[in-house]
Amino acid sequence: MKIPLFDLTRQYRGFREEVLEKIDEALLNGRVILGEAVKELEKSVAELIGVKHAIGVANGSDALLIAVAALKIGPGDYVITTPYTFFATVSCITRNGATPLFADIDPVTYNIDLDEVEKILRTHPEREKIKAIIPVHLFGRAIDLERLEKIREKYGVRIIEDCAQSIGASWTYEDGTVKTTGSIGELSTLSFFPTKNLGAYGDAGMIVTDDDELAAFCRSYRVHGSPVKYVHDMIGINSRLDELQAIVLNIKLKHLQEYERRRIEIAIKYAEHFESAGLGFGVSGMDEDQFSSKNTQQISKDCSSHNAQPTMYNDVVIHYPSVPYSVNGEPRTANDYCFSHVFHQYVVRFEGFSREQRDSLRDYLTEQGIGTSIYYPMGLHQQKCFEYLNVPTGSFLVTEKACEETLALPIFPEMTDEEIKCVVEKIAEFVTSKR
Ligand SMILES: Cc1ncc(COP(=O)(O)O)c(C=O)c1O
């Protein structure tokens, strides 16, 4: 059985005619740049996130670059972010002349550890120069928005939420208020890269904000800093959202909830198969008391105190994400899921595997026709281009362990139940043969 990590073509078959018809209509009308479809998409995304403005741009990387520029962050300023993310989360800081300050991640959620963020805000020798935090809702899992808002208030920093992987994910506050990722940042950014939960058939991205002035800045910056044609108030860039991509995205957006529901259902099924195979146990990141550990050694300790007994294979403990529920951790149906995780990726940790063992599992799955990926093979502090930051390997142990031990398994809405089962069976085959 061939099971790709992600399959764009299965989804396309579902609305091929509608896409072709709408694209044909636009081409016959000659509308191909920043036309009606872009406006419609901007309106719908602003509504979905619950903010006043959405500004379509060429991709999620430009969205971040423009957001940092809009907050007038530049040379001499610092921005706190995670080293465990896609490159653009950090390059948007350095390309604006500012300096990133990395904070390690939480070992269960892989999101930036807010205790570490606070520690930097309290103790950094030049803390008055820290202008913003860029949290990433990694793999589709919302970070604690309530705590982020408190941190913003306490330390007077701004927030740019990188929602490239988390469209539709939300956080439930203690008083029951539900806020969507992207709704609390001064600016938040989205990517519509084809593999994203809402993916175009090429590059596309968006910035969202509630602030009229910031929105006007972004609108102008995306067209060379030109609020009126051929009049340039500042030096911006060319970063327009393509009309044809917007047509595709408008069609797909109508199905987003249904796609995300299925992603969550797939995550539930993965968890069930792992559980019934006796392979490790599920971690949700919501059980704060059980998983409050701050380093990876601690993970297995916490796991053994969990009522589900972890299974050791060759000293390996498998941590698969289980699904957080809004209703007291109760029912296992897709209707009761909590949107706090929209499973852009389904990432499993093989605690105790060396990088080589993890890579040979990946090779084995490839031989079996199963696509996987490694998000991410190294921390951004370890990248050659950031050597000048002088942050040596060993600085972020949780990130570095995750880079060695995790593997992303196939997940896409059209994946079949049989395929999910097969992936777990093949993993079980590998792990048990390594005993
Ligand atoms: C967390 C994160 N930030 C930013 C981006 C950049 O988006 P794009 O590829 O659309 O430039 C991505 C996409 O890969 C991402 O995953």
PDB file of N, CA and C in Angstrom, residues 351-428:
ATOM      1  N   GLU A 351      10.990   8.380  22.040  1.00  0.00           N
ATOM      2  CA  GLU A 351      11.921   8.757  23.090  1.00  0.00           C
ATOM      3  C   GLU A 351      12.896   7.620  23.366  1.00  0.00           C
ATOM      4  N   GLY A 352      14.158   7.953  23.280  1.00  0.00           N
ATOM      5  CA  GLY A 352      15.175   6.930  23.515  1.00  0.00           C
ATOM      6  C   GLY A 352      15.858   6.514  22.219  1.00  0.00           C
ATOM      7  N   PHE A 353      15.236   6.801  21.063  1.00  0.00           N
ATOM      8  CA  PHE A 353      15.886   6.528  19.781  1.00  0.00           C
ATOM      9  C   PHE A 353      17.012   7.536  19.581  1.00  0.00           C
ATOM     10  N   SER A 354      18.096   7.055  18.998  1.00  0.00           N
ATOM     11  CA  SER A 354      19.120   7.999  18.539  1.00  0.00           C
ATOM     12  C   SER A 354      18.619   8.579  17.212  1.00  0.00           C
ATOM     13  N   ARG A 355      19.274   9.622  16.734  1.00  0.00           N
ATOM     14  CA  ARG A 355      18.904  10.181  15.427  1.00  0.00           C
ATOM     15  C   ARG A 355      18.973   9.089  14.354  1.00  0.00           C
ATOM     16  N   GLU A 356      20.007   8.225  14.435  1.00  0.00           N
ATOM     17  CA  GLU A 356      20.193   7.170  13.421  1.00  0.00           C
ATOM     18  C   GLU A 356      19.044   6.163  13.472  1.00  0.00           C
ATOM     19  N   GLN A 357      18.623   5.810  14.699  1.00  0.00           N
ATOM     20  CA  GLN A 357      17.511   4.843  14.815  1.00  0.00           C
ATOM     21  C   GLN A 357      16.218   5.449  14.267  1.00  0.00           C
ATOM     22  N   ARG A 358      15.985   6.700  14.589  1.00  0.00           N
ATOM     23  CA  ARG A 358      14.788   7.366  14.060  1.00  0.00           C
ATOM     24  C   ARG A 358      14.855   7.386  12.522  1.00  0.00           C
ATOM     25  N   ASP A 359      16.057   7.704  11.995  1.00  0.00           N
ATOM     26  CA  ASP A 359      16.195   7.767  10.543  1.00  0.00           C
ATOM     27  C   ASP A 359      16.024   6.385   9.913  1.00  0.00           C
ATOM     28  N   SER A 360      16.473   5.325  10.613  1.00  0.00           N
ATOM     29  CA  SER A 360      16.263   4.011   9.989  1.00  0.00           C
ATOM     30  C   SER A 360      14.806   3.585  10.055  1.00  0.00           C
ATOM     31  N   LEU A 361      14.078   4.045  11.071  1.00  0.00           N
ATOM     32  CA  LEU A 361      12.623   3.800  11.058  1.00  0.00           C
ATOM     33  C   LEU A 361      12.011   4.506   9.840  1.00  0.00           C
ATOM     34  N   ARG A 362      12.453   5.715   9.621  1.00  0.00           N
ATOM     35  CA  ARG A 362      11.933   6.478   8.472  1.00  0.00           C
ATOM     36  C   ARG A 362      12.250   5.739   7.156  1.00  0.00           C
ATOM     37  N   ASP A 363      13.494   5.219   7.043  1.00  0.00           N
ATOM     38  CA  ASP A 363      13.873   4.485   5.826  1.00  0.00           C
ATOM     39  C   ASP A 363      12.986   3.248   5.657  1.00  0.00           C
ATOM     40  N   TYR A 364      12.733   2.580   6.792  1.00  0.00           N
ATOM     41  CA  TYR A 364      11.905   1.371   6.738  1.00  0.00           C
ATOM     42  C   TYR A 364      10.492   1.714   6.234  1.00  0.00           C
ATOM     43  N   LEU A 365       9.952   2.796   6.758  1.00  0.00           N
ATOM     44  CA  LEU A 365       8.601   3.196   6.337  1.00  0.00           C
ATOM     45  C   LEU A 365       8.604   3.600   4.859  1.00  0.00           C
ATOM     46  N   THR A 366       9.666   4.251   4.418  1.00  0.00           N
ATOM     47  CA  THR A 366       9.769   4.625   2.994  1.00  0.00           C
ATOM     48  C   THR A 366       9.752   3.352   2.137  1.00  0.00           C
ATOM     49  N   GLU A 367      10.544   2.345   2.565  1.00  0.00           N
ATOM     50  CA  GLU A 367      10.563   1.058   1.820  1.00  0.00           C
ATOM     51  C   GLU A 367       9.170   0.444   1.744  1.00  0.00           C
ATOM     52  N   GLN A 368       8.381   0.653   2.793  1.00  0.00           N
ATOM     53  CA  GLN A 368       7.018   0.094   2.835  1.00  0.00           C
ATOM     54  C   GLN A 368       6.017   0.984   2.083  1.00  0.00           C
ATOM     55  N   GLY A 369       6.500   2.059   1.487  1.00  0.00           N
ATOM     56  CA  GLY A 369       5.623   2.946   0.708  1.00  0.00           C
ATOM     57  C   GLY A 369       4.939   4.019   1.548  1.00  0.00           C
ATOM     58  N   ILE A 370       5.446   4.237   2.767  1.00  0.00           N
ATOM     59  CA  ILE A 370       4.805   5.223   3.656  1.00  0.00           C
ATOM     60  C   ILE A 370       5.652   6.490   3.727  1.00  0.00           C
ATOM     61  N   GLY A 371       5.033   7.600   3.390  1.00  0.00           N
ATOM     62  CA  GLY A 371       5.744   8.881   3.414  1.00  0.00           C
ATOM     63  C   GLY A 371       5.779   9.453   4.820  1.00  0.00           C
ATOM     64  N   THR A 372       6.927   9.996   5.216  1.00  0.00           N
ATOM     65  CA  THR A 372       7.049  10.644   6.530  1.00  0.00           C
ATOM     66  C   THR A 372       7.900  11.887   6.332  1.00  0.00           C
ATOM     67  N   SER A 373       8.005  12.683   7.371  1.00  0.00           N
ATOM     68  CA  SER A 373       8.898  13.835   7.270  1.00  0.00           C
ATOM     69  C   SER A 373       9.457  14.161   8.646  1.00  0.00           C
ATOM     70  N   ILE A 374      10.515  14.954   8.663  1.00  0.00           N
ATOM     71  CA  ILE A 374      11.113  15.355   9.937  1.00  0.00           C
ATOM     72  C   ILE A 374      10.981  16.859  10.077  1.00  0.00           C
ATOM     73  N   TYR A 375      10.122  17.255  11.019  1.00  0.00           N
ATOM     74  CA  TYR A 375       9.947  18.682  11.319  1.00  0.00           C
ATOM     75  C   TYR A 375      10.455  18.920  12.727  1.00  0.00           C
ATOM     76  N   TYR A 376      11.662  19.327  12.914  1.00  0.00           N
ATOM     77  CA  TYR A 376      12.652  19.813  12.003  1.00  0.00           C
ATOM     78  C   TYR A 376      13.947  19.101  12.336  1.00  0.00           C
ATOM     79  N   PRO A 377      14.833  18.878  11.380  1.00  0.00           N
ATOM     80  CA  PRO A 377      16.040  18.097  11.688  1.00  0.00           C
ATOM     81  C   PRO A 377      17.036  18.816  12.583  1.00  0.00           C
ATOM     82  N   MET A 378      16.996  20.144  12.628  1.00  0.00           N
ATOM     83  CA  MET A 378      17.853  20.861  13.588  1.00  0.00           C
ATOM     84  C   MET A 378      17.188  22.145  14.045  1.00  0.00           C
ATOM     85  N   GLY A 379      17.627  22.595  15.223  1.00  0.00           N
ATOM     86  CA  GLY A 379      17.092  23.840  15.749  1.00  0.00           C
ATOM     87  C   GLY A 379      17.620  25.001  14.913  1.00  0.00           C
ATOM     88  N   LEU A 380      16.863  26.073  14.859  1.00  0.00           N
ATOM     89  CA  LEU A 380      17.332  27.199  14.042  1.00  0.00           C
ATOM     90  C   LEU A 380      18.606  27.817  14.606  1.00  0.00           C
ATOM     91  N   HIS A 381      18.827  27.671  15.928  1.00  0.00           N
ATOM     92  CA  HIS A 381      20.081  28.189  16.497  1.00  0.00           C
ATOM     93  C   HIS A 381      21.281  27.416  15.981  1.00  0.00           C
ATOM     94  N   GLN A 382      21.033  26.219  15.400  1.00  0.00           N
ATOM     95  CA  GLN A 382      22.130  25.388  14.904  1.00  0.00           C
ATOM     96  C   GLN A 382      22.408  25.606  13.412  1.00  0.00           C
ATOM     97  N   GLN A 383      21.613  26.469  12.784  1.00  0.00           N
ATOM     98  CA  GLN A 383      21.795  26.707  11.345  1.00  0.00           C
ATOM     99  C   GLN A 383      23.026  27.579  11.118  1.00  0.00           C
ATOM    100  N   LYS A 384      23.745  27.273  10.043  1.00  0.00           N
ATOM    101  CA  LYS A 384      24.988  27.994   9.728  1.00  0.00           C
ATOM    102  C   LYS A 384      24.745  29.509   9.633  1.00  0.00           C
ATOM    103  N   CYS A 385      23.627  29.867   9.000  1.00  0.00           N
ATOM    104  CA  CYS A 385      23.399  31.304   8.773  1.00  0.00           C
ATOM    105  C   CYS A 385      23.149  32.065  10.086  1.00  0.00           C
ATOM    106  N   PHE A 386      22.873  31.338  11.173  1.00  0.00           N
ATOM    107  CA  PHE A 386      22.662  32.028  12.457  1.00  0.00           C
ATOM    108  C   PHE A 386      23.829  31.822  13.428  1.00  0.00           C
ATOM    109  N   GLU A 387      24.977  31.345  12.866  1.00  0.00           N
ATOM    110  CA  GLU A 387      26.166  31.160  13.721  1.00  0.00           C
ATOM    111  C   GLU A 387      26.549  32.451  14.424  1.00  0.00           C
ATOM    112  N   TYR A 388      26.326  33.567  13.727  1.00  0.00           N
ATOM    113  CA  TYR A 388      26.735  34.870  14.285  1.00  0.00           C
ATOM    114  C   TYR A 388      25.980  35.209  15.576  1.00  0.00           C
ATOM    115  N   LEU A 389      24.885  34.506  15.847  1.00  0.00           N
ATOM    116  CA  LEU A 389      24.131  34.768  17.082  1.00  0.00           C
ATOM    117  C   LEU A 389      24.827  34.156  18.306  1.00  0.00           C
ATOM    118  N   ASN A 390      25.828  33.287  18.021  1.00  0.00           N
ATOM    119  CA  ASN A 390      26.585  32.650  19.112  1.00  0.00           C
ATOM    120  C   ASN A 390      25.719  31.882  20.094  1.00  0.00           C
ATOM    121  N   VAL A 391      24.829  31.082  19.571  1.00  0.00           N
ATOM    122  CA  VAL A 391      24.005  30.223  20.430  1.00  0.00           C
ATOM    123  C   VAL A 391      24.405  28.773  20.114  1.00  0.00           C
ATOM    124  N   PRO A 392      25.303  28.200  20.896  1.00  0.00           N
ATOM    125  CA  PRO A 392      25.841  26.885  20.530  1.00  0.00           C
ATOM    126  C   PRO A 392      24.841  25.742  20.696  1.00  0.00           C
ATOM    127  N   THR A 393      25.139  24.655  20.007  1.00  0.00           N
ATOM    128  CA  THR A 393      24.392  23.410  20.223  1.00  0.00           C
ATOM    129  C   THR A 393      24.511  23.065  21.706  1.00  0.00           C
ATOM    130  N   GLY A 394      23.384  22.601  22.265  1.00  0.00           N
ATOM    131  CA  GLY A 394      23.363  22.317  23.705  1.00  0.00           C
ATOM    132  C   GLY A 394      22.599  23.402  24.449  1.00  0.00           C
ATOM    133  N   SER A 395      22.288  24.496  23.746  1.00  0.00           N
ATOM    134  CA  SER A 395      21.589  25.600  24.416  1.00  0.00           C
ATOM    135  C   SER A 395      20.111  25.302  24.633  1.00  0.00           C
ATOM    136  N   PHE A 396      19.527  24.484  23.731  1.00  0.00           N
ATOM    137  CA  PHE A 396      18.082  24.214  23.834  1.00  0.00           C
ATOM    138  C   PHE A 396      17.845  22.706  23.749  1.00  0.00           C
ATOM    139  N   LEU A 397      17.968  22.054  24.900  1.00  0.00           N
ATOM    140  CA  LEU A 397      17.981  20.592  24.914  1.00  0.00           C
ATOM    141  C   LEU A 397      16.663  19.976  24.491  1.00  0.00           C
ATOM    142  N   VAL A 398      15.557  20.626  24.826  1.00  0.00           N
ATOM    143  CA  VAL A 398      14.250  20.042  24.475  1.00  0.00           C
ATOM    144  C   VAL A 398      14.082  20.093  22.952  1.00  0.00           C
ATOM    145  N   THR A 399      14.438  21.212  22.373  1.00  0.00           N
ATOM    146  CA  THR A 399      14.386  21.341  20.911  1.00  0.00           C
ATOM    147  C   THR A 399      15.307  20.321  20.253  1.00  0.00           C
ATOM    148  N   GLU A 400      16.529  20.240  20.739  1.00  0.00           N
ATOM    149  CA  GLU A 400      17.506  19.366  20.092  1.00  0.00           C
ATOM    150  C   GLU A 400      17.097  17.898  20.184  1.00  0.00           C
ATOM    151  N   LYS A 401      16.472  17.518  21.306  1.00  0.00           N
ATOM    152  CA  LYS A 401      15.970  16.144  21.455  1.00  0.00           C
ATOM    153  C   LYS A 401      14.828  15.903  20.469  1.00  0.00           C
ATOM    154  N   ALA A 402      13.933  16.886  20.359  1.00  0.00           N
ATOM    155  CA  ALA A 402      12.797  16.727  19.439  1.00  0.00           C
ATOM    156  C   ALA A 402      13.309  16.564  18.000  1.00  0.00           C
ATOM    157  N   CYS A 403      14.370  17.279  17.659  1.00  0.00           N
ATOM    158  CA  CYS A 403      14.929  17.165  16.306  1.00  0.00           C
ATOM    159  C   CYS A 403      15.450  15.755  16.027  1.00  0.00           C
ATOM    160  N   GLU A 404      15.891  15.074  17.091  1.00  0.00           N
ATOM    161  CA  GLU A 404      16.440  13.717  16.925  1.00  0.00           C
ATOM    162  C   GLU A 404      15.370  12.640  16.984  1.00  0.00           C
ATOM    163  N   GLU A 405      14.328  12.890  17.771  1.00  0.00           N
ATOM    164  CA  GLU A 405      13.428  11.786  18.129  1.00  0.00           C
ATOM    165  C   GLU A 405      12.066  11.778  17.435  1.00  0.00           C
ATOM    166  N   THR A 406      11.717  12.855  16.759  1.00  0.00           N
ATOM    167  CA  THR A 406      10.339  12.902  16.244  1.00  0.00           C
ATOM    168  C   THR A 406      10.255  12.543  14.759  1.00  0.00           C
ATOM    169  N   LEU A 407       9.055  12.127  14.395  1.00  0.00           N
ATOM    170  CA  LEU A 407       8.768  11.795  13.007  1.00  0.00           C
ATOM    171  C   LEU A 407       7.314  12.183  12.719  1.00  0.00           C
ATOM    172  N   ALA A 408       7.096  12.869  11.607  1.00  0.00           N
ATOM    173  CA  ALA A 408       5.727  13.242  11.219  1.00  0.00           C
ATOM    174  C   ALA A 408       5.150  12.141  10.338  1.00  0.00           C
ATOM    175  N   LEU A 409       3.975  11.670  10.719  1.00  0.00           N
ATOM    176  CA  LEU A 409       3.318  10.584   9.980  1.00  0.00           C
ATOM    177  C   LEU A 409       2.279  11.159   9.023  1.00  0.00           C
ATOM    178  N   PRO A 410       1.854  10.369   8.031  1.00  0.00           N
ATOM    179  CA  PRO A 410       0.881  10.898   7.061  1.00  0.00           C
ATOM    180  C   PRO A 410      -0.399  11.390   7.738  1.00  0.00           C
ATOM    181  N   ILE A 411      -0.851  12.542   7.328  1.00  0.00           N
ATOM    182  CA  ILE A 411      -2.173  13.012   7.765  1.00  0.00           C
ATOM    183  C   ILE A 411      -2.690  13.994   6.728  1.00  0.00           C
ATOM    184  N   PHE A 412      -3.840  13.702   6.202  1.00  0.00           N
ATOM    185  CA  PHE A 412      -4.548  14.597   5.279  1.00  0.00           C
ATOM    186  C   PHE A 412      -5.992  14.109   5.250  1.00  0.00           C
ATOM    187  N   PRO A 413      -6.939  15.048   5.015  1.00  0.00           N
ATOM    188  CA  PRO A 413      -8.351  14.687   5.223  1.00  0.00           C
ATOM    189  C   PRO A 413      -8.827  13.473   4.432  1.00  0.00           C
ATOM    190  N   GLU A 414      -8.217  13.215   3.294  1.00  0.00           N
ATOM    191  CA  GLU A 414      -8.705  12.125   2.443  1.00  0.00           C
ATOM    192  C   GLU A 414      -8.049  10.791   2.786  1.00  0.00           C
ATOM    193  N   MET A 415      -7.197  10.773   3.804  1.00  0.00           N
ATOM    194  CA  MET A 415      -6.536   9.531   4.205  1.00  0.00           C
ATOM    195  C   MET A 415      -7.601   8.530   4.684  1.00  0.00           C
ATOM    196  N   THR A 416      -7.444   7.258   4.312  1.00  0.00           N
ATOM    197  CA  THR A 416      -8.481   6.293   4.692  1.00  0.00           C
ATOM    198  C   THR A 416      -8.161   5.640   6.049  1.00  0.00           C
ATOM    199  N   ASP A 417      -9.181   5.047   6.662  1.00  0.00           N
ATOM    200  CA  ASP A 417      -9.000   4.369   7.948  1.00  0.00           C
ATOM    201  C   ASP A 417      -7.997   3.220   7.818  1.00  0.00           C
ATOM    202  N   GLU A 418      -8.071   2.548   6.678  1.00  0.00           N
ATOM    203  CA  GLU A 418      -7.170   1.420   6.431  1.00  0.00           C
ATOM    204  C   GLU A 418      -5.710   1.903   6.389  1.00  0.00           C
ATOM    205  N   GLU A 419      -5.510   3.057   5.794  1.00  0.00           N
ATOM    206  CA  GLU A 419      -4.150   3.599   5.707  1.00  0.00           C
ATOM    207  C   GLU A 419      -3.595   3.942   7.094  1.00  0.00           C
ATOM    208  N   ILE A 420      -4.464   4.501   7.948  1.00  0.00           N
ATOM    209  CA  ILE A 420      -4.023   4.864   9.305  1.00  0.00           C
ATOM    210  C   ILE A 420      -3.543   3.598  10.035  1.00  0.00           C
ATOM    211  N   LYS A 421      -4.368   2.568   9.938  1.00  0.00           N
ATOM    212  CA  LYS A 421      -4.058   1.298  10.608  1.00  0.00           C
ATOM    213  C   LYS A 421      -2.725   0.736  10.096  1.00  0.00           C
ATOM    214  N   CYS A 422      -2.566   0.803   8.788  1.00  0.00           N
ATOM    215  CA  CYS A 422      -1.357   0.252   8.169  1.00  0.00           C
ATOM    216  C   CYS A 422      -0.097   0.977   8.659  1.00  0.00           C
ATOM    217  N   VAL A 423      -0.161   2.308   8.806  1.00  0.00           N
ATOM    218  CA  VAL A 423       1.011   3.065   9.269  1.00  0.00           C
ATOM    219  C   VAL A 423       1.425   2.565  10.654  1.00  0.00           C
ATOM    220  N   VAL A 424       0.445   2.401  11.535  1.00  0.00           N
ATOM    221  CA  VAL A 424       0.767   1.958  12.905  1.00  0.00           C
ATOM    222  C   VAL A 424       1.313   0.527  12.882  1.00  0.00           C
ATOM    223  N   GLU A 425       0.733  -0.305  12.050  1.00  0.00           N
ATOM    224  CA  GLU A 425       1.221  -1.701  11.961  1.00  0.00           C
ATOM    225  C   GLU A 425       2.687  -1.745  11.530  1.00  0.00           C
ATOM    226  N   LYS A 426       3.010  -0.901  10.562  1.00  0.00           N
ATOM    227  CA  LYS A 426       4.401  -0.907  10.065  1.00  0.00           C
ATOM    228  C   LYS A 426       5.361  -0.382  11.130  1.00  0.00           C
ATOM    229  N   ILE A 427       4.914   0.610  11.886  1.00  0.00           N
ATOM    230  CA  ILE A 427       5.766   1.125  12.968  1.00  0.00           C
ATOM    231  C   ILE A 427       5.966   0.018  14.010  1.00  0.00           C
ATOM    232  N   ALA A 428       4.866  -0.677  14.331  1.00  0.00           N
ATOM    233  CA  ALA A 428       4.947  -1.771  15.316  1.00  0.00           C
ATOM    234  C   ALA A 428       5.917  -2.846  14.835  1.00  0.00           C
TER     235      ALA A 428
END
